[in-house]
PDB file of C-alpha atoms and ligand atoms in Angstrom:
ATOM      1  CA  MET D   1     -15.765 -37.591 -26.813  1.00  0.00           C
ATOM      2  CA  ARG D   2     -12.420 -38.767 -25.568  1.00  0.00           C
ATOM      3  CA  ARG D   3     -10.682 -36.680 -28.194  1.00  0.00           C
ATOM      4  CA  ILE D   4     -12.586 -33.573 -27.083  1.00  0.00           C
ATOM      5  CA  LEU D   5     -11.543 -34.250 -23.504  1.00  0.00           C
ATOM      6  CA  VAL D   6      -7.899 -34.576 -24.509  1.00  0.00           C
ATOM      7  CA  ILE D   7      -8.037 -31.356 -26.535  1.00  0.00           C
ATOM      8  CA  SER D   8      -9.782 -29.538 -23.653  1.00  0.00           C
ATOM      9  CA  ALA D   9      -7.148 -30.792 -21.249  1.00  0.00           C
ATOM     10  CA  LEU D  10      -4.381 -29.628 -23.592  1.00  0.00           C
ATOM     11  CA  ILE D  11      -5.976 -26.196 -23.928  1.00  0.00           C
ATOM     12  CA  LEU D  12      -6.217 -25.972 -20.145  1.00  0.00           C
ATOM     13  CA  VAL D  13      -2.543 -26.900 -19.788  1.00  0.00           C
ATOM     14  CA  VAL D  14      -1.584 -24.173 -22.272  1.00  0.00           C
ATOM     15  CA  ILE D  15      -3.736 -21.593 -20.450  1.00  0.00           C
ATOM     16  CA  VAL D  16      -2.307 -22.502 -17.040  1.00  0.00           C
ATOM     17  CA  ALA D  17       1.247 -22.619 -18.399  1.00  0.00           C
ATOM     18  CA  SER D  18       0.973 -19.260 -20.165  1.00  0.00           C
ATOM     19  CA  GLY D  19      -0.679 -17.752 -17.080  1.00  0.00           C
ATOM     20  CA  GLY D  20       2.159 -19.112 -14.975  1.00  0.00           C
ATOM     21  CA  ALA D  21       4.734 -17.777 -17.426  1.00  0.00           C
ATOM     22  CA  TRP D  22       3.026 -14.363 -17.389  1.00  0.00           C
ATOM     23  CA  LEU D  23       3.086 -14.331 -13.586  1.00  0.00           C
ATOM     24  CA  TYR D  24       6.734 -15.414 -13.531  1.00  0.00           C
ATOM     25  CA  VAL D  25       7.701 -12.564 -15.866  1.00  0.00           C
ATOM     26  CA  GLN D  26       5.619 -10.085 -13.827  1.00  0.00           C
ATOM     27  CA  LEU D  27       7.246 -11.186 -10.579  1.00  0.00           C
ATOM     28  CA  ARG D  28      10.718 -10.688 -12.028  1.00  0.00           C
ATOM     29  CA  SER D  29      10.101  -7.375 -13.740  1.00  0.00           C
ATOM     30  CA  LEU D  30      10.777  -4.190 -11.830  1.00  0.00           C
ATOM     31  CA  ASP D  31      10.931  -0.669 -13.213  1.00  0.00           C
ATOM     32  CA  ALA D  32      12.843   2.091 -11.460  1.00  0.00           C
ATOM     33  CA  GLN D  33      12.097   5.790 -11.847  1.00  0.00           C
ATOM     34  CA  GLN D  34      14.423   8.410 -10.420  1.00  0.00           C
ATOM     35  CA  LEU D  35      12.776  11.227  -8.446  1.00  0.00           C
ATOM     36  CA  THR D  36      15.825  13.040  -7.061  1.00  0.00           C
ATOM     37  CA  ASP D  37      19.584  12.403  -7.049  1.00  0.00           C
ATOM     38  CA  ASP D  38      19.094   9.756  -4.366  1.00  0.00           C
ATOM     39  CA  VAL D  39      15.451   8.621  -4.382  1.00  0.00           C
ATOM     40  CA  TYR D  40      13.851   6.090  -6.721  1.00  0.00           C
ATOM     41  CA  MET D  41      10.389   4.612  -7.070  1.00  0.00           C
ATOM     42  CA  VAL D  42      10.447   0.938  -8.049  1.00  0.00           C
ATOM     43  CA  THR D  43       7.274  -0.508  -9.529  1.00  0.00           C
ATOM     44  CA  GLY D  44       6.110  -4.066 -10.223  1.00  0.00           C
ATOM     45  CA  LEU D  45       3.363  -6.467  -9.194  1.00  0.00           C
ATOM     46  CA  GLY D  46       2.362  -4.931  -5.855  1.00  0.00           C
ATOM     47  CA  GLY D  47       2.613  -1.634  -4.029  1.00  0.00           C
ATOM     48  CA  ASN D  48       5.149   1.006  -5.061  1.00  0.00           C
ATOM     49  CA  VAL D  49       8.587   0.654  -3.485  1.00  0.00           C
ATOM     50  CA  GLY D  50      10.768   3.581  -2.430  1.00  0.00           C
ATOM     51  CA  VAL D  51      14.563   3.331  -2.498  1.00  0.00           C
ATOM     52  CA  LEU D  52      16.849   5.893  -0.853  1.00  0.00           C
ATOM     53  CA  ARG D  53      20.528   5.895  -1.754  1.00  0.00           C
ATOM     54  CA  THR D  54      22.869   6.948   1.047  1.00  0.00           C
ATOM     55  CA  GLU D  55      26.659   6.972   1.478  1.00  0.00           C
ATOM     56  CA  GLU D  56      26.294   3.801   3.550  1.00  0.00           C
ATOM     57  CA  GLY D  57      23.867   1.767   1.478  1.00  0.00           C
ATOM     58  CA  ALA D  58      20.161   1.765   0.706  1.00  0.00           C
ATOM     59  CA  VAL D  59      16.905   2.159   2.599  1.00  0.00           C
ATOM     60  CA  VAL D  60      13.928   0.308   1.098  1.00  0.00           C
ATOM     61  CA  VAL D  61      10.276   1.186   1.712  1.00  0.00           C
ATOM     62  CA  ASP D  62       7.916  -1.769   1.144  1.00  0.00           C
ATOM     63  CA  THR D  63       8.723  -5.158  -0.375  1.00  0.00           C
ATOM     64  CA  MET D  64       5.810  -6.124  -2.712  1.00  0.00           C
ATOM     65  CA  THR D  65       4.008  -9.451  -2.597  1.00  0.00           C
ATOM     66  CA  PHE D  66       6.324 -12.443  -2.871  1.00  0.00           C
ATOM     67  CA  ARG D  67       9.665 -13.552  -1.460  1.00  0.00           C
ATOM     68  CA  MET D  68      11.132 -13.660  -4.970  1.00  0.00           C
ATOM     69  CA  GLN D  69      10.188 -10.012  -5.478  1.00  0.00           C
ATOM     70  CA  GLY D  70      11.901  -9.154  -2.190  1.00  0.00           C
ATOM     71  CA  GLN D  71      15.094 -10.718  -3.532  1.00  0.00           C
ATOM     72  CA  HIS D  72      14.858  -8.715  -6.743  1.00  0.00           C
ATOM     73  CA  ILE D  73      14.103  -5.482  -4.883  1.00  0.00           C
ATOM     74  CA  GLN D  74      17.141  -6.029  -2.673  1.00  0.00           C
ATOM     75  CA  SER D  75      19.367  -6.594  -5.743  1.00  0.00           C
ATOM     76  CA  ARG D  76      17.958  -3.521  -7.483  1.00  0.00           C
ATOM     77  CA  ALA D  77      18.362  -1.342  -4.367  1.00  0.00           C
ATOM     78  CA  GLU D  78      21.952  -2.495  -4.001  1.00  0.00           C
ATOM     79  CA  ALA D  79      22.683  -1.802  -7.656  1.00  0.00           C
ATOM     80  CA  LEU D  80      21.138   1.687  -7.382  1.00  0.00           C
ATOM     81  CA  SER D  81      22.937   2.555  -4.147  1.00  0.00           C
ATOM     82  CA  GLY D  82      26.241   0.772  -4.609  1.00  0.00           C
ATOM     83  CA  GLY D  83      25.935  -0.609  -1.076  1.00  0.00           C
ATOM     84  CA  THR D  84      23.929  -3.087   0.968  1.00  0.00           C
ATOM     85  CA  VAL D  85      20.343  -2.612   2.165  1.00  0.00           C
ATOM     86  CA  ARG D  86      20.655  -1.024   5.588  1.00  0.00           C
ATOM     87  CA  ALA D  87      16.962  -1.003   6.498  1.00  0.00           C
ATOM     88  CA  VAL D  88      13.605  -2.197   5.227  1.00  0.00           C
ATOM     89  CA  ILE D  89      10.454  -0.295   6.156  1.00  0.00           C
ATOM     90  CA  ASN D  90       6.906  -1.686   5.894  1.00  0.00           C
ATOM     91  CA  THR D  91       4.303   1.080   5.491  1.00  0.00           C
ATOM     92  CA  HIS D  92       1.550  -1.351   6.567  1.00  0.00           C
ATOM     93  CA  TYR D  93       0.732  -5.042   6.752  1.00  0.00           C
ATOM     94  CA  HIS D  94      -0.964  -5.798   3.423  1.00  0.00           C
ATOM     95  CA  ALA D  95       0.482  -8.619   1.348  1.00  0.00           C
ATOM     96  CA  ASP D  96       1.383  -6.405  -1.612  1.00  0.00           C
ATOM     97  CA  HIS D  97       3.586  -4.203   0.611  1.00  0.00           C
ATOM     98  CA  ALA D  98       5.080  -6.542   3.185  1.00  0.00           C
ATOM     99  CA  HIS D  99       5.171 -10.125   1.970  1.00  0.00           C
ATOM    100  CA  GLY D 100       8.468  -9.686   0.096  1.00  0.00           C
ATOM    101  CA  ASN D 101      10.361  -9.263   3.406  1.00  0.00           C
ATOM    102  CA  PRO D 102      11.612 -12.904   3.458  1.00  0.00           C
ATOM    103  CA  GLY D 103      13.483 -12.216   0.201  1.00  0.00           C
ATOM    104  CA  PHE D 104      15.887  -9.874   2.039  1.00  0.00           C
ATOM    105  CA  THR D 105      19.030 -10.939   3.869  1.00  0.00           C
ATOM    106  CA  LEU D 106      18.144 -12.348   7.277  1.00  0.00           C
ATOM    107  CA  GLY D 107      19.057  -9.875   9.997  1.00  0.00           C
ATOM    108  CA  THR D 108      18.286  -6.750   7.948  1.00  0.00           C
ATOM    109  CA  PRO D 109      16.515  -4.272  10.250  1.00  0.00           C
ATOM    110  CA  VAL D 110      12.775  -4.258   9.391  1.00  0.00           C
ATOM    111  CA  ILE D 111      10.872  -1.272  10.735  1.00  0.00           C
ATOM    112  CA  ALA D 112       7.117  -0.761  11.102  1.00  0.00           C
ATOM    113  CA  THR D 113       4.556   0.506  13.562  1.00  0.00           C
ATOM    114  CA  GLU D 114       3.538  -1.751  16.447  1.00  0.00           C
ATOM    115  CA  ARG D 115       0.075  -2.058  14.897  1.00  0.00           C
ATOM    116  CA  THR D 116       1.542  -3.235  11.596  1.00  0.00           C
ATOM    117  CA  ARG D 117       3.665  -5.859  13.317  1.00  0.00           C
ATOM    118  CA  HIS D 118       0.558  -6.998  15.212  1.00  0.00           C
ATOM    119  CA  HIS D 119      -1.463  -7.297  11.982  1.00  0.00           C
ATOM    120  CA  LEU D 120       1.347  -9.126  10.172  1.00  0.00           C
ATOM    121  CA  ALA D 121       1.758 -11.581  13.048  1.00  0.00           C
ATOM    122  CA  THR D 122      -1.968 -12.241  13.461  1.00  0.00           C
ATOM    123  CA  LYS D 123      -3.558 -11.775  10.030  1.00  0.00           C
ATOM    124  CA  SER D 124      -0.937 -12.654   7.403  1.00  0.00           C
ATOM    125  CA  SER D 125      -0.766 -16.191   6.092  1.00  0.00           C
ATOM    126  CA  ALA D 126       2.787 -15.611   4.803  1.00  0.00           C
ATOM    127  CA  TYR D 127       4.067 -15.173   8.366  1.00  0.00           C
ATOM    128  CA  ARG D 128       2.475 -18.245   9.943  1.00  0.00           C
ATOM    129  CA  ASP D 129       5.540 -20.475   9.818  1.00  0.00           C
ATOM    130  CA  GLU D 130       8.514 -19.963  12.067  1.00  0.00           C
ATOM    131  CA  ALA D 131      11.034 -19.411   9.262  1.00  0.00           C
ATOM    132  CA  ALA D 132       9.014 -16.487   7.863  1.00  0.00           C
ATOM    133  CA  GLN D 133       8.447 -14.989  11.311  1.00  0.00           C
ATOM    134  CA  ARG D 134      12.156 -14.128  11.427  1.00  0.00           C
ATOM    135  CA  PHE D 135      11.356 -11.515   8.752  1.00  0.00           C
ATOM    136  CA  LEU D 136       8.631  -9.754  10.729  1.00  0.00           C
ATOM    137  CA  PRO D 137       9.417  -6.157  11.724  1.00  0.00           C
ATOM    138  CA  ASN D 138      12.123  -6.244  14.424  1.00  0.00           C
ATOM    139  CA  THR D 139      12.068  -2.519  15.226  1.00  0.00           C
ATOM    140  CA  THR D 140       8.672  -1.027  16.005  1.00  0.00           C
ATOM    141  CA  PHE D 141       7.334   2.277  17.263  1.00  0.00           C
ATOM    142  CA  GLU D 142       4.010   3.898  18.034  1.00  0.00           C
ATOM    143  CA  HIS D 143       4.204   7.503  16.780  1.00  0.00           C
ATOM    144  CA  GLU D 144       7.618   8.520  15.461  1.00  0.00           C
ATOM    145  CA  HIS D 145      10.971   6.998  14.604  1.00  0.00           C
ATOM    146  CA  THR D 146      13.843   8.963  13.043  1.00  0.00           C
ATOM    147  CA  MET D 147      16.948   7.365  11.534  1.00  0.00           C
ATOM    148  CA  THR D 148      20.154   8.849  10.164  1.00  0.00           C
ATOM    149  CA  ILE D 149      21.980   6.642   7.678  1.00  0.00           C
ATOM    150  CA  GLY D 150      24.867   7.717   5.451  1.00  0.00           C
ATOM    151  CA  GLY D 151      24.144  11.413   5.915  1.00  0.00           C
ATOM    152  CA  LYS D 152      20.407  11.074   5.203  1.00  0.00           C
ATOM    153  CA  THR D 153      17.543  11.661   7.609  1.00  0.00           C
ATOM    154  CA  ILE D 154      14.605   9.291   7.373  1.00  0.00           C
ATOM    155  CA  GLN D 155      11.573  10.261   9.400  1.00  0.00           C
ATOM    156  CA  LEU D 156       8.882   7.625  10.008  1.00  0.00           C
ATOM    157  CA  LEU D 157       5.560   8.890  11.309  1.00  0.00           C
ATOM    158  CA  TYR D 158       2.256   7.387  12.322  1.00  0.00           C
ATOM    159  CA  LEU D 159      -0.220  10.210  11.736  1.00  0.00           C
ATOM    160  CA  GLY D 160      -3.567   8.558  12.398  1.00  0.00           C
ATOM    161  CA  ARG D 161      -6.039   6.076  11.018  1.00  0.00           C
ATOM    162  CA  GLY D 162      -7.063   5.844   7.384  1.00  0.00           C
ATOM    163  CA  HIS D 163      -6.288   2.836   5.244  1.00  0.00           C
ATOM    164  CA  THR D 164      -5.575   0.749   8.417  1.00  0.00           C
ATOM    165  CA  ASP D 165      -4.763   1.768  11.995  1.00  0.00           C
ATOM    166  CA  GLY D 166      -1.023   1.246  11.519  1.00  0.00           C
ATOM    167  CA  ASP D 167       0.083   3.010   8.318  1.00  0.00           C
ATOM    168  CA  LEU D 168       3.303   4.937   8.612  1.00  0.00           C
ATOM    169  CA  VAL D 169       4.574   7.576   6.207  1.00  0.00           C
ATOM    170  CA  VAL D 170       8.269   7.905   5.317  1.00  0.00           C
ATOM    171  CA  LEU D 171       9.816  11.325   4.813  1.00  0.00           C
ATOM    172  CA  PHE D 172      13.204  11.462   3.090  1.00  0.00           C
ATOM    173  CA  VAL D 173      14.011  14.812   4.640  1.00  0.00           C
ATOM    174  CA  GLU D 174      16.939  16.091   2.519  1.00  0.00           C
ATOM    175  CA  ASP D 175      15.306  14.944  -0.739  1.00  0.00           C
ATOM    176  CA  ARG D 176      11.875  16.338   0.173  1.00  0.00           C
ATOM    177  CA  VAL D 177      10.190  13.129  -0.977  1.00  0.00           C
ATOM    178  CA  ILE D 178       7.485  11.336   1.005  1.00  0.00           C
ATOM    179  CA  HIS D 179       6.277   7.741   0.622  1.00  0.00           C
ATOM    180  CA  LEU D 180       2.646   7.664   1.745  1.00  0.00           C
ATOM    181  CA  GLY D 181       1.973   3.953   1.322  1.00  0.00           C
ATOM    182  CA  ASP D 182      -1.716   3.218   0.905  1.00  0.00           C
ATOM    183  CA  LEU D 183      -2.810   6.365   2.723  1.00  0.00           C
ATOM    184  CA  PHE D 184      -2.678   7.691  -0.835  1.00  0.00           C
ATOM    185  CA  PHE D 185      -3.885   5.893  -3.959  1.00  0.00           C
ATOM    186  CA  HIS D 186      -3.060   8.135  -6.903  1.00  0.00           C
ATOM    187  CA  ASP D 187      -5.993   8.102  -9.349  1.00  0.00           C
ATOM    188  CA  PHE D 188      -7.227   4.696  -8.153  1.00  0.00           C
ATOM    189  CA  TYR D 189     -10.081   3.712  -5.856  1.00  0.00           C
ATOM    190  CA  PRO D 190      -8.526   2.925  -2.475  1.00  0.00           C
ATOM    191  CA  ASN D 191      -8.788  -0.193  -0.394  1.00  0.00           C
ATOM    192  CA  ILE D 192     -10.279   0.671   3.016  1.00  0.00           C
ATOM    193  CA  ASP D 193      -9.450  -1.964   5.640  1.00  0.00           C
ATOM    194  CA  LEU D 194     -12.043  -1.295   8.344  1.00  0.00           C
ATOM    195  CA  GLU D 195     -11.315  -4.728   9.811  1.00  0.00           C
ATOM    196  CA  ALA D 196      -7.723  -3.641  10.541  1.00  0.00           C
ATOM    197  CA  GLY D 197      -8.845  -0.377  12.144  1.00  0.00           C
ATOM    198  CA  GLY D 198      -9.034   1.670   8.936  1.00  0.00           C
ATOM    199  CA  SER D 199     -11.413   4.638   8.907  1.00  0.00           C
ATOM    200  CA  ILE D 200     -12.740   6.894   6.166  1.00  0.00           C
ATOM    201  CA  LYS D 201     -13.940   9.294   8.857  1.00  0.00           C
ATOM    202  CA  ALA D 202     -10.418   9.719  10.280  1.00  0.00           C
ATOM    203  CA  TRP D 203      -8.559   9.550   6.961  1.00  0.00           C
ATOM    204  CA  ALA D 204      -8.930  13.232   5.908  1.00  0.00           C
ATOM    205  CA  THR D 205      -7.532  14.467   9.240  1.00  0.00           C
ATOM    206  CA  THR D 206      -4.598  12.075   8.874  1.00  0.00           C
ATOM    207  CA  LEU D 207      -3.933  13.610   5.448  1.00  0.00           C
ATOM    208  CA  ASP D 208      -4.071  17.111   7.009  1.00  0.00           C
ATOM    209  CA  ARG D 209      -1.136  16.038   9.175  1.00  0.00           C
ATOM    210  CA  VAL D 210       0.657  14.671   6.106  1.00  0.00           C
ATOM    211  CA  LEU D 211       0.211  18.015   4.332  1.00  0.00           C
ATOM    212  CA  GLU D 212       1.848  19.855   7.258  1.00  0.00           C
ATOM    213  CA  LEU D 213       5.142  18.093   6.433  1.00  0.00           C
ATOM    214  CA  GLU D 214       7.892  19.493   4.189  1.00  0.00           C
ATOM    215  CA  PHE D 215       7.968  17.634   0.876  1.00  0.00           C
ATOM    216  CA  ASP D 216       7.613  18.254  -2.856  1.00  0.00           C
ATOM    217  CA  ARG D 217       7.234  14.833  -4.433  1.00  0.00           C
ATOM    218  CA  VAL D 218       5.074  11.922  -3.367  1.00  0.00           C
ATOM    219  CA  ILE D 219       5.342   8.167  -3.833  1.00  0.00           C
ATOM    220  CA  PRO D 220       1.810   6.766  -3.551  1.00  0.00           C
ATOM    221  CA  GLY D 221       1.040   3.195  -2.483  1.00  0.00           C
ATOM    222  CA  HIS D 222      -0.405   2.679  -5.970  1.00  0.00           C
ATOM    223  CA  GLY D 223      -0.303   4.876  -9.069  1.00  0.00           C
ATOM    224  CA  GLN D 224       2.152   7.332 -10.560  1.00  0.00           C
ATOM    225  CA  ILE D 225       4.512   9.708  -8.775  1.00  0.00           C
ATOM    226  CA  ALA D 226       2.565  12.704  -7.502  1.00  0.00           C
ATOM    227  CA  ASP D 227       2.770  16.067  -5.782  1.00  0.00           C
ATOM    228  CA  ARG D 228       1.061  17.881  -2.905  1.00  0.00           C
ATOM    229  CA  GLU D 229      -1.876  18.944  -5.061  1.00  0.00           C
ATOM    230  CA  ALA D 230      -2.647  15.317  -5.952  1.00  0.00           C
ATOM    231  CA  VAL D 231      -2.726  14.457  -2.225  1.00  0.00           C
ATOM    232  CA  ARG D 232      -5.168  17.328  -1.661  1.00  0.00           C
ATOM    233  CA  ALA D 233      -7.343  16.047  -4.515  1.00  0.00           C
ATOM    234  CA  PHE D 234      -7.388  12.564  -2.948  1.00  0.00           C
ATOM    235  CA  GLN D 235      -8.261  14.133   0.402  1.00  0.00           C
ATOM    236  CA  ARG D 236     -11.252  15.882  -1.204  1.00  0.00           C
ATOM    237  CA  PHE D 237     -12.402  12.503  -2.519  1.00  0.00           C
ATOM    238  CA  ILE D 238     -12.098  10.941   0.956  1.00  0.00           C
ATOM    239  CA  GLN D 239     -14.096  13.857   2.457  1.00  0.00           C
ATOM    240  CA  GLU D 240     -16.798  13.475  -0.158  1.00  0.00           C
ATOM    241  CA  LEU D 241     -16.940   9.717   0.402  1.00  0.00           C
ATOM    242  CA  TRP D 242     -17.403  10.172   4.154  1.00  0.00           C
ATOM    243  CA  GLN D 243     -20.145  12.786   3.617  1.00  0.00           C
ATOM    244  CA  VAL D 244     -21.962  10.352   1.352  1.00  0.00           C
ATOM    245  CA  GLY D 245     -21.744   7.563   3.939  1.00  0.00           C
ATOM    246  CA  GLU D 246     -22.885   9.815   6.776  1.00  0.00           C
ATOM    247  CA  ALA D 247     -25.818  11.187   4.763  1.00  0.00           C
ATOM    248  CA  ALA D 248     -26.939   7.660   3.875  1.00  0.00           C
ATOM    249  CA  ALA D 249     -26.724   6.576   7.514  1.00  0.00           C
ATOM    250  CA  LYS D 250     -28.713   9.650   8.695  1.00  0.00           C
ATOM    251  CA  ALA D 251     -31.393   9.036   6.073  1.00  0.00           C
ATOM    252  CA  GLY D 252     -31.592   5.378   7.096  1.00  0.00           C
ATOM    253  CA  LEU D 253     -30.834   4.181   3.574  1.00  0.00           C
ATOM    254  CA  SER D 254     -30.077   0.526   2.972  1.00  0.00           C
ATOM    255  CA  LEU D 255     -26.821  -0.400   1.283  1.00  0.00           C
ATOM    256  CA  GLU D 256     -28.676  -1.116  -1.965  1.00  0.00           C
ATOM    257  CA  GLU D 257     -30.449   2.260  -1.842  1.00  0.00           C
ATOM    258  CA  THR D 258     -27.146   3.977  -1.127  1.00  0.00           C
ATOM    259  CA  LEU D 259     -25.401   2.284  -4.032  1.00  0.00           C
ATOM    260  CA  THR D 260     -28.145   3.215  -6.476  1.00  0.00           C
ATOM    261  CA  THR D 261     -28.658   6.833  -5.357  1.00  0.00           C
ATOM    262  CA  VAL D 262     -25.216   8.080  -4.413  1.00  0.00           C
ATOM    263  CA  ASN D 263     -23.289  10.353  -6.726  1.00  0.00           C
ATOM    264  CA  LEU D 264     -19.567  10.942  -6.293  1.00  0.00           C
ATOM    265  CA  GLN D 265     -17.767  13.769  -8.133  1.00  0.00           C
ATOM    266  CA  HIS D 266     -14.132  13.484  -7.126  1.00  0.00           C
ATOM    267  CA  ASP D 267     -13.489  10.009  -8.510  1.00  0.00           C
ATOM    268  CA  SER D 268     -13.960  10.803 -12.192  1.00  0.00           C
ATOM    269  CA  ALA D 269     -10.320  10.010 -13.085  1.00  0.00           C
ATOM    270  CA  PHE D 270     -10.019   6.934 -10.870  1.00  0.00           C
ATOM    271  CA  GLY D 271      -9.042   3.528 -12.187  1.00  0.00           C
ATOM    272  CA  VAL D 272     -10.112   0.198 -10.709  1.00  0.00           C
ATOM    273  CA  ILE D 273      -7.682  -2.220  -9.069  1.00  0.00           C
ATOM    274  CA  ALA D 274      -8.907  -5.811  -9.295  1.00  0.00           C
ATOM    275  CA  ILE D 275      -7.798  -9.404  -9.113  1.00  0.00           C
ATOM    276  CA  PRO D 276     -10.568 -11.493 -10.717  1.00  0.00           C
ATOM    277  CA  LEU D 277     -12.630 -13.443  -8.135  1.00  0.00           C
ATOM    278  CA  ILE D 278     -10.482 -12.174  -5.253  1.00  0.00           C
ATOM    279  CA  MET D 279     -10.946  -8.437  -4.821  1.00  0.00           C
ATOM    280  CA  ARG D 280     -12.078  -5.345  -6.650  1.00  0.00           C
ATOM    281  CA  PHE D 281     -11.608  -1.749  -5.534  1.00  0.00           C
ATOM    282  CA  ASP D 282     -14.126   0.308  -7.477  1.00  0.00           C
ATOM    283  CA  ARG D 283     -16.902   2.845  -6.851  1.00  0.00           C
ATOM    284  CA  ASP D 284     -19.301   0.280  -5.372  1.00  0.00           C
ATOM    285  CA  PHE D 285     -16.578  -0.982  -3.062  1.00  0.00           C
ATOM    286  CA  VAL D 286     -15.714   2.442  -1.592  1.00  0.00           C
ATOM    287  CA  ILE D 287     -19.379   3.442  -1.208  1.00  0.00           C
ATOM    288  CA  ARG D 288     -20.116   0.134   0.542  1.00  0.00           C
ATOM    289  CA  ARG D 289     -17.229   0.722   2.943  1.00  0.00           C
ATOM    290  CA  ALA D 290     -18.467   4.275   3.679  1.00  0.00           C
ATOM    291  CA  TRP D 291     -21.977   2.955   4.360  1.00  0.00           C
ATOM    292  CA  GLU D 292     -20.612   0.169   6.568  1.00  0.00           C
ATOM    293  CA  GLU D 293     -18.510   2.554   8.651  1.00  0.00           C
ATOM    294  CA  ALA D 294     -21.138   5.300   8.917  1.00  0.00           C
ATOM    295  CA  THR D 295     -23.980   2.958   9.888  1.00  0.00           C
ATOM    296  CA  GLY D 296     -21.799   0.894  12.215  1.00  0.00           C
ATOM    297  CA  ALA D 297     -22.539  -2.227  10.169  1.00  0.00           C
ATOM    298  CA  VAL D 298     -18.823  -2.942  10.319  1.00  0.00           C
ATOM    299  CA  LYS D 299     -17.057  -1.890  13.492  1.00  0.00           C
ATOM    300  CA  PRO D 300     -13.393  -0.972  13.100  1.00  0.00           C
ATOM    301  CA  GLY D 301     -11.467  -4.102  13.971  1.00  0.00           C
ATOM    302  CA  SER D 302      -8.216  -4.624  15.787  1.00  0.00           C
TER     303      SER D 302
HETATM  304 ZN1   ZN G   1      -2.813  -1.694   1.509  1.00  0.00          ZN
END
């Protein structure tokens, strides 16, 4: 019996150690893809990062999940640009986009919407202690903020609710590239944060405003580099999802009835994002969120 216990304990140690080693490797590994002469998408464990190279250093959009990743993103951005990081932008408050901020040099300008700063300060465990709070966004705006750095124009816009009530989009004007954060999941089921003011109902209109902008290539919050047509396809999915939720609410269907009867068409290519036991963004998840919003079972939070 004792021997079995010892062997079990050893197996557990190996599993935990190899899991830890896997995580360590994942946290250190970043891939960079070049979109234009001066824009890169950096991928790793977390949301996609955008890097703009200018004549006076780099601009970084989103910082992934952990401080250590922030450090690596800063190093990579500096290597790609040949200068220092001049500004960090957080598209929204979620951990996988904004918890790497403390890995950047203290004093780096961090820009976000007022709503995102509010959510980070009130909802994010990573920013509870005073040391981390120094890495909260220090430049905020409500609707629009335009910067010119090293001959490049960077336009930050809040275009309406969708994924949360504070998502900004970043337009690299000269390069005609847009980073849409989690307003756009490319071929994945999206997270819909009703509790932070997200709204499926409003999301399609927000994407209409996105599509009025001048860009060719798109960095999604999750998934591969995309184009305008892929954003339109995602918008059709969001519209369909809202119709399904509204129809269920009008018919007085329960959540269980909705989940068993509803048929979506526009999600056929979508992958699932999941962390075992923690969260899972799949078809049931998005239909549940649509039902919750349409029936008022979950009121948009603040
Ligand atoms: Zn998100």
